[in-house]
Amino acid sequence: MALLEIKNLHASLEEEGKEILKGIDLVIQPGEVHAIMGPNGSGKSTLSYVLAGRDGYEVTEGEVTFGDKDLLELEANERANEGVFLAFQYPVEIPGVPGMTFLREALNSKRKYHGEEELDAMQFLKLVREKAKSLEMGDDMLKRAVNVGFSGGEKKRNEILQMAVLEPTLCVLDETDSGLDIDALKIVADGVNALRNENRGMLLITHYQRLLDYIQPDFVHVMAAGKIQRSGGKELALELEEKGYADFTGKAA
Amino acid sequence: MPNDMANDNALLKAFSAAAPFDGAPDWFGAATAAGAETFETLGLPTNRTEAWKYTSLRGLGSLSFAAPSADAKAVEIPRDSVAEIQGIEIVLVNGRLDESRSALENLPVGLAITPLPQAIEFENGAVKHALQDEGAIDGLPLAALNTAGISGGVLIEVAKNAVIAKPIHIISIGTAGDEPVAFAPRNVVWVGANAQATLVESHVGVGEGSYFSNSVTHVTVEDEAVFHHYKLQNEARSAYHVAMTHVTCGEKVIYDNFALSCGAKLARNEIRGKLDGSEILYAVNGVYMAAANQHLDNTTFIEHAKPNSQSREIYKGVLDENGRGVFQGKILVQRPAQKTDGYQMNRALLLSRKAEIDSKPELEIYADDVKCSHGATVGELDDDQLFYLKARGISEHDARNMLIEAYLRDALEEIRVDKVAEAFGTKITAWLAERALREDAAS
Ligand SMILES: Nc1ncnc2c1ncn2[C@@H]1O[C@H](COP(=O)(O)OP(=O)(O)OP(=O)(O)O)[C@@H](O)[C@H]1O
Ligand SMILES: [Mg+2]
């Protein structure tokens, strides 16, 4: 069974009725890493939001199955608890909510959902410290409110920390590499690679071939104008780096 | 309005009947009479009174209140409702001091607590001044009504240079049987020059009966003293609570006030501060949380009379179901009060379409070199934040509660005494837990 199967997905903005996704087809098998590249505004983040269950989009056609579940039927929190994780392009700051309280609540929501026992504060702290260490995040960062006072790169690292703690089966990473310095990119890539296994699928949205040097994808897709225009192996990323998106947008590079 | 007048008279009677001040000096009788006269002239305020535009007490007039009976003293202190503070406790039941449960002796050096009737008998200067001050009742019908029939209270004196580490905690309990009762606590606080102290007030109720607490508190803070003044209004949900606090600050005083309001059917928390010195730091802040059928009013008046002082005012409210909030804040800067720095903000979060907030910020400035700003915001929970939480597996319900708690707890940063901030924090958590139960029951 495929991990994720997207069939002819059309989605519009609920308020304006404007169609953004215009027939996406994509299958991710367990263990596979897929990369999506594409020009600004082509609908990559929209796809990630529709998968994560954000309000404000209307799916007008098509279907999305996650394992044996109809993903579109589930609430955002149910999708997360089923194992879908979205690393946000722009992680949200939540003043007043301590990062650790938030993450413990998230993990325990998932555990509760699966009928497992919740972790107490001590057990949780131990777990987080361990994961944070490999991402080079110190206690001072863990103590702050969710993403508050974090630099752009720190926010991205924090997304990966959450992913490591929640251990999702499908990881959608929306431009997690943007805004990272070279060292941080290496740390984040190591964090992602550590999570790679035969059961887990990944969808990396990126603008830079460089990320794919660190996280080797099995497939690369080019998205433009709300559709996947071409798919290939990782050599496609190199080709795009060279030629740009002109072939897909009808404009000169 | 003959009908209204009949109601006013009934209220006045209920209060006057309660007064336990036999044998008080003549000036006290005169003050009481002046209060009654002022109240009779002004009457119970309705929406037609400008200062009460958003909070009408008409509903109050139609209830027939009796003076509380003396045996009400037997009630237990409702520990779950009062602020959890290790303090020097003063217990008032239906406005009367319960001496057996109040710390009147063996107090820290520099602190004196005297039952109000005694302080009146001894002709204490601060008390005499407070009760005779026309400015304390002029145009203020409820303060006048209080003066007309004071139920009881205390005089708290902090001697010059004294530092009282332990908070003083006034616990005012209201309780009634089938018949509604009305009472009028009056407390006078005098903080000597260069002294430091903390006062916490817990206004709570016992039982389901309806009562009306109409309190007045006078606070005088002498030069260079530091006074922290915090209030928890957690009255029974059938209660009416109207409170007036008169504050006067001398040179270089630090006064910080924080009011957390979550109880009562209708409550008005009014603070009038006179900044009668330079380099004063004056703060009045608060949080209000209203659920079904609750009406919570915060009204503040700040008068800058001398140059170079600062006032800060931040209120945050959460209004659920058909809860109503009112915020009225006025800053008056007198001509000599150059270099005044005043800031005032009311933020309200509406959790339901039926909830309502009325904000009325006002500046009246006669000095030309001042920095004053004011504002009011009304909002709902942030969609991006909600989605972020939900995308991590947290249910809509829990996500909303987390955001509301964060929003409210943020206001507690204004409280300068950590232990009190903590104690008030638990009230916020309790309110949210109650809200969660209501939601679960509704779904
Ligand atoms: N809430 C919205 N209101 C209006 N337009 C929107 C909204 N959300 C998305 N769009 C539009 O939909 C299109 C796709 O946006 P999306 O964010 O998915 O692009 P993207 O491929 O992620 O771009 P980038 O590479 O810049 O991140 C854009 O034209 C964008 O302006
Ligand atoms: Mg994007």
XYZ file of C-alpha atoms and ligand atoms in Angstrom:
728
model
C 0.000 0.000 0.000
C 1.229 3.451 -0.856
C 1.950 5.779 2.032
C 0.425 8.748 0.256
C -1.564 8.801 -2.914
C -2.728 12.050 -4.440
C -5.039 11.722 -7.409
C -6.047 14.605 -9.664
C -6.154 17.043 -6.755
C -7.775 20.379 -7.476
C -7.988 23.002 -4.756
C -9.193 26.589 -4.707
C -9.031 29.421 -2.240
C -12.312 29.271 -0.406
C -12.890 33.005 -0.284
C -11.797 34.105 -3.732
C -12.648 30.879 -5.485
C -9.312 31.082 -7.276
C -7.955 27.678 -8.271
C -4.372 27.098 -7.119
C -3.881 23.339 -7.458
C -4.930 22.190 -10.882
C -4.733 18.418 -10.908
C -1.876 17.035 -8.821
C -0.932 13.386 -9.082
C 1.684 12.011 -6.749
C 2.373 8.674 -5.095
C 4.828 8.236 -2.234
C 5.732 4.715 -1.168
C 7.003 3.975 2.340
C 10.697 4.746 2.589
C 10.780 7.148 -0.363
C 12.008 10.704 -0.400
C 10.416 12.995 -2.977
C 11.468 16.533 -3.740
C 9.244 19.156 -5.249
C 10.791 22.166 -6.897
C 9.105 24.947 -8.757
C 8.851 28.674 -9.270
C 7.445 31.031 -6.647
C 3.697 30.996 -6.495
C 3.320 27.676 -8.269
C 1.311 26.165 -5.402
C 3.883 24.167 -3.436
C 2.940 25.572 -0.032
C -0.708 25.335 -0.945
C -0.257 21.630 -1.565
C 1.402 21.241 1.824
C -1.440 23.114 3.542
C -4.106 21.078 1.812
C -2.327 17.914 2.951
C -2.061 19.219 6.514
C -5.689 20.271 6.620
C -5.579 24.028 6.868
C -8.903 25.880 6.633
C -9.498 28.209 3.729
C -9.043 25.803 0.834
C -11.700 23.931 -0.988
C -10.877 20.674 -2.671
C -13.032 20.719 -5.795
C -11.833 17.487 -7.362
C -9.655 14.492 -6.717
C -8.662 12.509 -3.659
C -5.869 11.962 -1.187
C -5.362 8.703 0.630
C -2.914 8.240 3.468
C -2.347 4.556 4.066
C -5.892 3.275 4.055
C -7.433 6.536 5.205
C -9.186 9.246 3.256
C -6.971 12.114 4.376
C -9.354 14.858 3.312
C -12.000 13.543 5.691
C -9.804 14.183 8.731
C -9.354 17.305 10.844
C -5.895 18.864 10.890
C -5.118 17.490 14.362
C -6.317 14.024 13.375
C -4.030 14.053 10.348
C -1.127 15.004 12.585
C -1.989 12.238 15.007
C -2.249 9.775 12.108
C 1.343 10.684 11.270
C 1.330 13.627 8.864
C 3.827 16.320 9.762
C 4.246 19.661 8.052
C 7.426 21.617 8.711
C 6.197 25.137 8.007
C 7.818 27.475 5.522
C 7.087 30.208 8.059
C 6.851 28.722 11.561
C 4.394 30.675 13.695
C 5.357 32.516 16.871
C 3.052 31.919 19.824
C 3.917 34.290 22.660
C 2.924 33.046 26.090
C 2.877 29.357 25.204
C 6.086 27.726 26.453
C 7.691 25.647 23.721
C 7.991 22.622 25.949
C 4.386 22.760 27.107
C 3.324 22.954 23.490
C 5.450 20.037 22.329
C 4.483 17.849 25.265
C 0.835 18.584 24.583
C 1.425 17.653 20.934
C 3.181 14.397 21.753
C 0.621 13.427 24.368
C -2.228 14.216 21.973
C -0.726 11.720 19.598
C -0.156 9.141 22.307
C -3.684 9.549 23.555
C -5.003 9.216 20.009
C -3.243 5.865 19.715
C -4.339 4.715 23.160
C -0.853 5.018 24.614
C 0.055 6.371 28.020
C 0.943 10.037 28.236
C 4.450 11.082 29.207
C 4.969 13.045 32.380
C 7.057 16.210 32.460
C 10.255 14.417 33.467
C 10.043 11.647 30.887
C 9.246 14.202 28.248
C 12.099 16.518 29.138
C 14.549 13.652 28.922
C 13.288 12.736 25.469
C 13.411 16.283 24.158
C 16.868 17.025 25.534
C 18.206 13.971 23.782
C 16.706 14.979 20.433
C 17.645 18.631 20.878
C 21.248 17.781 21.488
C 21.816 16.373 18.028
C 20.201 19.507 16.572
C 22.484 21.627 18.725
C 19.589 23.305 20.497
C 20.351 24.245 24.075
C 18.087 24.454 27.102
C 17.771 28.207 26.732
C 16.030 27.715 23.389
C 13.766 25.023 24.762
C 12.669 27.314 27.566
C 11.279 30.035 25.353
C 7.754 30.476 24.104
C 6.987 28.728 20.802
C 9.310 30.249 18.179
C 9.398 33.564 20.026
C 12.727 35.304 19.728
C 14.062 32.598 17.417
C 16.093 33.582 14.367
C 14.862 32.339 11.001
C 17.318 29.439 11.080
C 16.451 28.546 14.667
C 12.785 28.341 13.780
C 13.584 25.822 11.067
C 15.668 23.777 13.458
C 12.795 23.871 15.910
C 10.514 22.389 13.250
C 12.910 19.484 12.844
C 13.052 19.017 16.606
C 9.272 18.738 16.690
C 9.409 16.257 13.849
C 12.010 14.170 15.668
C 9.882 14.108 18.809
C 6.583 13.352 17.076
C 8.051 10.677 14.754
C 5.565 11.097 11.907
C 5.241 8.666 9.012
C 4.913 11.363 6.374
C 7.142 14.412 6.642
C 6.333 17.383 4.450
C 9.129 19.920 4.655
C 8.283 23.266 3.120
C 11.517 25.114 2.345
C 13.122 23.982 5.545
C 16.488 24.811 3.956
C 15.670 28.458 3.222
C 17.394 30.862 5.551
C 19.828 28.310 6.948
C 23.565 28.967 7.017
C 25.841 26.203 5.773
C 26.444 24.683 9.208
C 22.766 24.795 10.129
C 21.850 23.225 6.802
C 24.166 20.345 7.617
C 22.635 19.950 11.092
C 19.090 20.012 9.761
C 19.919 17.602 6.939
C 21.508 15.209 9.430
C 18.357 15.481 11.526
C 16.185 14.639 8.550
C 18.441 11.800 7.415
C 18.347 10.311 10.891
C 14.592 10.013 10.499
C 14.781 8.270 7.155
C 13.679 4.699 7.343
C 11.784 2.106 5.359
C 8.393 3.076 6.766
C 8.647 6.825 6.593
C 7.999 8.933 3.512
C 9.232 12.447 2.886
C 8.198 15.307 0.672
C 10.804 18.039 0.470
C 9.787 21.341 -1.012
C 12.863 23.314 -1.936
C 14.309 25.883 -4.282
C 17.870 24.709 -3.971
C 19.617 21.749 -5.403
C 22.100 22.080 -2.525
C 19.689 20.536 -0.016
C 19.441 17.506 -2.244
C 23.185 16.991 -1.954
C 22.629 16.423 1.727
C 19.308 14.641 1.535
C 19.369 12.426 -1.503
C 15.879 12.188 -3.003
C 14.501 9.169 -4.828
C 12.346 11.374 -7.043
C 12.282 15.006 -8.097
C 9.127 16.717 -9.359
C 8.745 20.067 -11.019
C 5.650 21.945 -10.062
C 4.455 24.933 -12.052
C 1.077 26.593 -12.377
C -0.549 24.239 -9.888
C 0.505 21.028 -11.597
C 3.365 18.599 -11.566
C 4.909 19.217 -14.947
C 7.701 16.707 -14.898
C 9.116 14.000 -12.676
C 12.486 12.319 -12.657
C 15.416 11.241 -10.573
C 17.782 13.536 -8.721
C 19.520 14.467 -11.970
C 16.411 16.538 -12.741
C 17.354 18.888 -9.923
C 20.749 19.478 -11.517
C 19.123 20.165 -14.840
C 16.779 22.717 -13.260
C 19.701 24.406 -11.548
C 21.223 24.911 -14.955
C 18.218 25.778 -17.101
C 15.728 27.294 -14.659
C 11.992 26.859 -15.052
C 11.646 28.413 -18.503
C 10.495 25.135 -20.053
C 7.618 24.974 -17.603
C 6.466 28.549 -17.354
C 6.748 29.541 -20.966
C 8.987 32.457 -20.001
C 12.675 32.832 -20.788
C 15.036 31.830 -17.989
C -39.175 58.511 38.405
C -41.099 57.768 41.574
C -40.469 54.069 41.170
C -36.716 54.477 40.967
C -36.829 56.730 43.960
C -38.678 54.169 46.013
C -35.978 51.651 45.088
C -33.239 54.066 46.037
C -34.821 54.600 49.411
C -35.121 50.904 50.015
C -31.433 50.445 49.255
C -30.491 53.293 51.503
C -32.531 51.756 54.302
C -30.959 48.358 53.854
C -27.517 49.873 54.163
C -28.292 52.225 57.008
C -29.852 49.442 59.015
C -26.588 47.564 58.856
C -24.437 50.252 60.377
C -22.922 49.055 63.686
C -21.575 52.377 64.811
C -23.458 53.227 67.970
C -21.835 55.909 69.984
C -19.674 57.191 67.138
C -18.589 60.831 67.306
C -20.734 63.562 65.788
C -18.540 64.118 62.760
C -19.168 60.517 61.777
C -22.921 61.021 61.958
C -22.521 64.109 59.809
C -20.461 62.190 57.243
C -23.101 59.460 57.110
C -25.830 62.028 56.612
C -23.835 63.725 53.844
C -23.463 60.365 52.126
C -27.190 59.715 52.350
C -27.976 63.147 51.016
C -25.594 62.828 48.088
C -27.006 59.431 47.226
C -30.550 60.703 47.402
C -29.678 63.527 45.034
C -27.817 61.354 42.548
C -29.933 58.213 42.795
C -28.970 54.780 41.576
C -27.182 55.268 38.249
C -28.677 54.076 34.987
C -27.396 54.337 31.426
C -28.478 57.961 31.411
C -25.652 58.795 33.805
C -22.568 59.425 31.642
C -20.163 57.616 33.979
C -22.486 54.612 33.963
C -23.354 54.670 30.286
C -22.454 51.021 29.741
C -23.264 49.667 33.182
C -26.740 50.162 34.503
C -27.657 49.304 38.055
C -31.338 49.363 37.293
C -31.576 45.605 37.900
C -30.248 46.171 41.372
C -32.981 48.620 42.267
C -35.710 46.079 41.752
C -34.258 43.589 44.210
C -35.236 44.129 47.798
C -32.106 43.894 49.865
C -32.079 43.393 53.573
C -29.329 44.243 55.972
C -27.312 41.111 56.679
C -27.962 39.338 59.930
C -25.109 39.087 62.399
C -24.970 35.282 62.480
C -23.607 35.149 58.919
C -20.183 35.165 60.543
C -20.243 31.399 60.869
C -19.366 30.777 57.200
C -16.200 28.946 56.284
C -13.606 30.766 54.240
C -14.007 29.368 50.696
C -10.338 28.587 50.148
C -10.841 27.506 46.541
C -12.157 30.935 45.668
C -9.781 33.220 47.541
C -6.277 33.999 46.317
C -3.812 31.395 47.587
C -1.522 33.698 49.504
C 0.337 33.148 52.741
C -0.698 36.445 54.191
C -1.745 38.405 57.212
C -5.462 37.745 57.007
C -8.334 40.075 57.683
C -11.747 38.491 57.282
C -14.910 40.439 56.569
C -18.228 38.632 56.370
C -20.969 40.615 54.708
C -18.941 43.739 55.273
C -18.339 43.238 58.977
C -14.980 42.447 60.432
C -14.741 38.961 61.877
C -12.257 39.729 64.624
C -11.803 36.120 65.659
C -10.400 35.218 62.258
C -8.485 38.419 61.621
C -4.876 39.121 62.481
C -5.179 42.198 64.647
C -2.416 41.401 67.103
C 1.167 40.187 67.034
C 1.671 41.932 63.722
C 5.073 42.688 62.228
C 6.713 45.797 63.606
C 5.439 48.854 61.771
C 2.046 47.385 60.861
C -1.180 48.213 62.676
C -4.629 46.906 61.814
C -7.584 48.452 63.637
C -11.300 47.698 63.303
C -12.939 50.680 61.651
C -15.388 51.502 64.490
C -12.438 51.741 66.878
C -10.452 53.894 64.492
C -13.463 56.208 64.257
C -13.788 56.337 68.017
C -10.086 57.144 68.330
C -10.531 59.934 65.785
C -7.802 58.515 63.557
C -6.713 61.258 61.154
C -6.594 59.138 58.015
C -10.040 57.676 58.696
C -11.534 61.007 59.578
C -10.165 62.525 56.429
C -11.361 59.644 54.267
C -14.886 59.716 55.624
C -15.261 63.465 55.560
C -13.724 63.950 52.108
C -16.440 65.347 49.878
C -14.329 64.545 46.833
C -14.708 60.866 47.672
C -18.469 60.920 47.153
C -19.092 63.923 44.923
C -20.816 62.743 41.778
C -20.180 59.161 42.877
C -23.543 57.733 43.912
C -22.305 54.319 45.008
C -19.485 55.697 47.113
C -22.052 58.018 48.695
C -24.346 55.068 49.348
C -21.456 53.298 51.044
C -20.800 56.298 53.274
C -24.453 56.432 54.190
C -24.354 52.973 55.690
C -20.902 51.570 56.270
C -21.049 47.952 57.441
C -17.514 47.758 58.743
C -13.925 47.393 57.716
C -10.442 48.087 58.920
C -7.782 50.730 59.092
C -4.398 49.473 57.937
C -1.413 51.588 58.875
C 2.121 50.958 57.703
C 4.549 53.085 59.660
C 7.090 55.340 58.069
C 10.141 53.374 56.804
C 8.562 50.022 57.684
C 9.005 47.155 55.247
C 6.257 44.573 55.605
C 7.343 41.505 53.674
C 4.251 39.379 54.164
C 1.227 40.439 52.127
C -1.785 41.741 54.004
C -4.806 39.816 52.763
C -8.340 41.125 53.112
C -10.860 38.369 52.505
C -14.311 39.816 51.987
C -16.979 37.115 51.999
C -20.524 37.702 50.867
C -23.246 35.263 51.765
C -27.033 35.314 51.726
C -29.947 32.992 52.215
C -33.181 33.268 50.254
C -33.364 36.968 50.882
C -30.745 39.122 49.121
C -28.500 41.138 51.403
C -26.579 44.344 50.841
C -23.459 45.496 52.652
C -20.843 48.205 52.438
C -17.258 47.490 53.499
C -15.033 50.502 54.039
C -11.295 50.110 54.391
C -8.693 52.787 54.903
C -5.038 52.191 54.153
C -2.259 54.531 55.084
C 1.299 53.798 53.956
C 3.899 56.035 55.603
C 6.806 57.667 53.853
C 9.438 55.323 52.496
C 7.512 52.253 53.671
C 6.826 49.121 51.626
C 3.838 46.804 51.756
C 1.566 44.566 49.723
C -2.189 44.324 50.048
C -4.247 41.589 48.419
C -8.031 41.702 48.436
C -10.093 38.591 47.760
C -13.778 39.230 47.216
C -15.597 35.926 47.310
C -18.977 34.427 48.019
C -20.410 31.459 49.855
C -23.640 29.811 48.753
C -26.084 30.578 45.985
C -27.921 33.503 47.552
C -27.742 36.914 45.957
C -25.899 39.746 47.672
C -24.670 43.213 46.855
C -21.224 44.246 47.985
C -20.657 47.970 47.660
C -17.180 48.705 48.922
C -14.986 51.759 49.198
C -11.272 51.684 49.912
C -9.024 54.666 50.560
C -5.328 54.333 49.969
C -2.853 57.056 50.862
C 0.737 56.403 49.905
C 3.174 58.902 51.363
C 6.422 60.074 49.732
C 8.784 57.448 48.383
C 6.730 54.536 49.625
C 6.101 51.402 47.567
C 2.652 49.894 47.693
C 1.491 46.831 45.783
C -2.252 46.502 45.698
C -3.930 43.499 44.121
C -7.516 42.495 43.971
C -9.297 39.294 43.094
C -12.986 39.716 42.366
C -14.294 36.182 42.468
C -17.751 36.792 43.948
C -20.629 34.327 43.756
C -22.161 34.306 40.293
C -25.436 35.705 41.578
C -23.725 38.630 43.315
C -23.427 42.309 42.529
C -20.077 43.862 43.236
C -19.355 47.559 43.072
C -16.027 48.764 44.376
C -14.446 52.174 44.509
C -10.789 52.636 45.323
C -9.457 56.130 45.991
C -5.703 56.354 45.747
C -3.520 59.344 46.586
C 0.208 59.194 45.927
C 2.967 61.505 47.180
C 6.426 62.198 45.760
C 8.323 59.317 44.121
C 5.763 56.728 45.096
C 5.514 53.385 43.370
C 1.941 52.166 43.375
C 0.949 49.149 41.362
C -2.547 47.830 41.197
C -3.819 44.734 39.464
C -7.404 43.550 39.462
C -8.481 40.124 38.321
C -12.245 39.954 37.822
C -14.043 36.738 37.096
C -16.926 36.507 39.526
C -20.279 38.210 40.087
C -23.253 38.683 37.839
C -22.447 42.364 37.592
C -19.239 43.946 38.798
C -17.704 47.343 38.586
C -14.127 47.871 39.640
C -13.390 51.582 39.792
C -10.089 53.141 40.740
C -9.508 56.850 41.031
C -5.904 57.843 41.485
C -4.499 61.241 42.286
C -0.811 61.545 41.460
C -0.032 64.363 43.828
C 3.740 64.291 43.478
C 6.565 64.083 40.981
C 8.362 61.001 39.733
C 5.539 58.694 40.694
C 5.224 55.315 39.010
C 1.534 54.546 39.027
C 0.178 51.387 37.448
C -3.348 50.065 37.309
C -3.720 46.846 35.370
C -6.084 43.988 35.215
C -7.639 40.964 33.644
C -11.329 40.277 33.286
C -12.970 37.038 32.239
C -16.691 37.014 31.649
C -18.861 34.033 30.797
C -22.625 33.677 30.380
C -24.731 36.492 31.866
C -21.785 38.279 33.402
C -21.108 41.958 33.120
C -17.642 43.142 34.171
C -16.771 46.823 34.240
C -13.371 48.363 34.879
C -13.411 52.112 35.241
C -10.303 54.108 35.996
C -9.503 57.735 36.471
C -5.953 59.000 36.767
C -5.196 62.571 37.673
C -1.697 63.841 37.105
C -1.430 66.892 39.337
C 2.369 67.407 39.388
C 5.138 67.152 36.794
C 7.284 64.176 35.786
C 5.143 61.256 36.787
C 4.316 58.108 34.881
C 1.097 56.171 34.689
C 0.646 52.782 33.038
C -2.598 51.011 32.487
C -3.096 47.706 30.720
C -6.302 45.723 30.928
C -6.948 42.482 29.111
C -10.283 40.795 28.876
C -11.790 37.591 27.589
C -15.484 37.548 26.885
C -17.208 34.255 26.363
C -20.825 33.375 25.563
C -22.962 36.486 26.136
C -20.470 37.978 28.583
C -20.057 41.727 28.533
C -17.026 43.803 29.298
C -16.738 47.516 29.873
C -13.583 49.543 30.053
C -13.572 53.240 30.787
C -10.259 54.917 31.326
C -9.654 58.577 31.741
C -6.357 60.339 32.178
C -6.498 63.951 33.317
C -3.289 65.951 33.105
C -3.444 69.204 35.060
C -1.615 72.277 33.837
C 1.385 71.944 36.206
C 1.876 68.266 35.311
C 4.473 68.818 32.571
C 6.470 65.829 31.306
C 3.689 63.468 32.256
C 4.034 60.076 30.649
C 0.752 58.242 30.414
C -0.096 55.015 28.648
C -3.405 53.254 28.599
C -4.557 50.166 26.742
C -7.540 47.870 26.831
C -7.438 44.635 24.872
C -10.413 42.371 24.608
C -10.707 38.929 23.124
C -14.166 37.891 22.016
C -14.743 34.159 22.127
C -18.307 34.195 20.985
C -20.484 36.141 18.615
C -22.763 37.092 21.461
C -19.975 38.546 23.584
C -19.598 42.282 23.799
C -17.064 44.896 24.840
C -17.411 48.631 25.239
C -14.207 50.619 25.534
C -14.045 54.285 26.318
C -10.534 55.681 26.645
C -10.311 59.407 27.339
C -7.539 61.958 27.641
C -7.982 65.426 29.077
C -4.742 67.358 28.948
C -4.019 70.901 30.122
C -0.210 70.714 30.180
C 1.592 71.206 26.864
C 4.651 69.004 27.261
C 3.312 65.519 27.891
C 3.492 62.080 26.367
C 0.157 60.327 26.567
C -1.234 57.547 24.486
C -4.222 55.342 24.719
C -5.833 52.623 22.717
C -8.227 49.755 22.633
C -8.247 46.588 20.601
C -10.854 43.921 20.077
C -9.848 40.652 18.556
C -10.417 37.011 18.090
C -7.956 34.149 18.340
C -5.280 34.103 15.655
C -5.999 31.601 12.870
C -2.337 30.997 12.016
C -1.542 30.170 15.613
C -4.561 27.894 15.873
C -3.570 26.012 12.737
C 0.008 25.645 13.902
C -1.167 23.985 17.106
C -3.649 21.768 15.307
C -1.056 20.753 12.754
C 0.873 19.324 15.701
C -2.032 17.144 16.767
C -3.618 19.416 19.369
C -7.412 19.526 19.186
C -9.233 22.713 18.283
C -10.622 22.884 21.781
C -7.256 22.481 23.512
C -5.573 24.782 21.036
C -8.057 27.539 21.756
C -7.629 27.109 25.477
C -3.847 27.251 25.162
C -4.036 30.514 23.261
C -6.516 32.087 25.656
C -4.381 31.091 28.608
C -1.283 32.545 26.981
C -3.110 35.764 26.233
C -4.318 36.158 29.800
C -1.173 35.025 31.542
C 0.774 37.585 29.590
C -1.068 40.280 31.568
C 0.182 38.799 34.847
C 3.648 40.055 33.932
C 2.432 43.417 35.216
C 2.182 42.098 38.767
C 5.368 42.953 40.618
C 4.967 40.386 43.396
C 5.678 36.920 41.982
C 3.704 34.995 44.573
C 0.606 36.992 43.760
C 1.122 36.555 40.024
C 1.278 32.824 40.652
C -1.849 32.834 42.800
C -3.761 34.811 40.194
C -2.428 32.492 37.488
C -4.145 29.549 39.131
C -7.436 31.463 38.947
C -6.961 31.887 35.218
C -6.252 28.183 34.847
C -9.330 27.364 36.920
C -11.491 29.634 34.792
C -10.266 27.914 31.638
C -10.878 24.484 33.116
C -14.417 25.524 33.940
C -14.820 26.821 30.425
C -13.582 23.500 29.047
C -16.145 21.651 31.160
C -18.924 23.884 29.839
C -17.809 23.220 26.287
C -17.650 19.486 26.856
C -21.125 19.556 28.345
C -22.424 21.530 25.359
C -20.902 19.232 22.740
N -4.715 33.048 1.215
C -4.393 33.409 -0.043
N -4.949 34.514 -0.582
C -4.636 34.898 -1.831
N -3.788 34.240 -2.606
C -3.195 33.137 -2.135
C -3.462 32.667 -0.817
N -2.753 31.556 -0.606
C -2.063 31.339 -1.738
N -2.322 32.273 -2.685
C -1.777 32.342 -4.010
O -1.654 31.051 -4.484
C -0.479 30.908 -5.269
C 0.339 29.744 -4.764
O 0.910 30.110 -3.503
P 1.907 29.149 -2.737
O 2.221 29.803 -1.448
O 1.318 27.788 -2.699
O 3.175 29.153 -3.677
P 4.595 28.472 -3.501
O 4.786 27.569 -4.638
O 4.699 27.875 -2.157
O 5.567 29.724 -3.624
P 6.980 30.035 -2.925
O 7.998 29.281 -3.677
O 7.157 31.485 -3.098
O 6.871 29.635 -1.498
C 0.207 32.249 -5.234
O -0.118 32.938 -6.403
C -0.383 32.927 -4.038
O -0.399 34.317 -4.176
Mg 5.843 28.265 -0.481
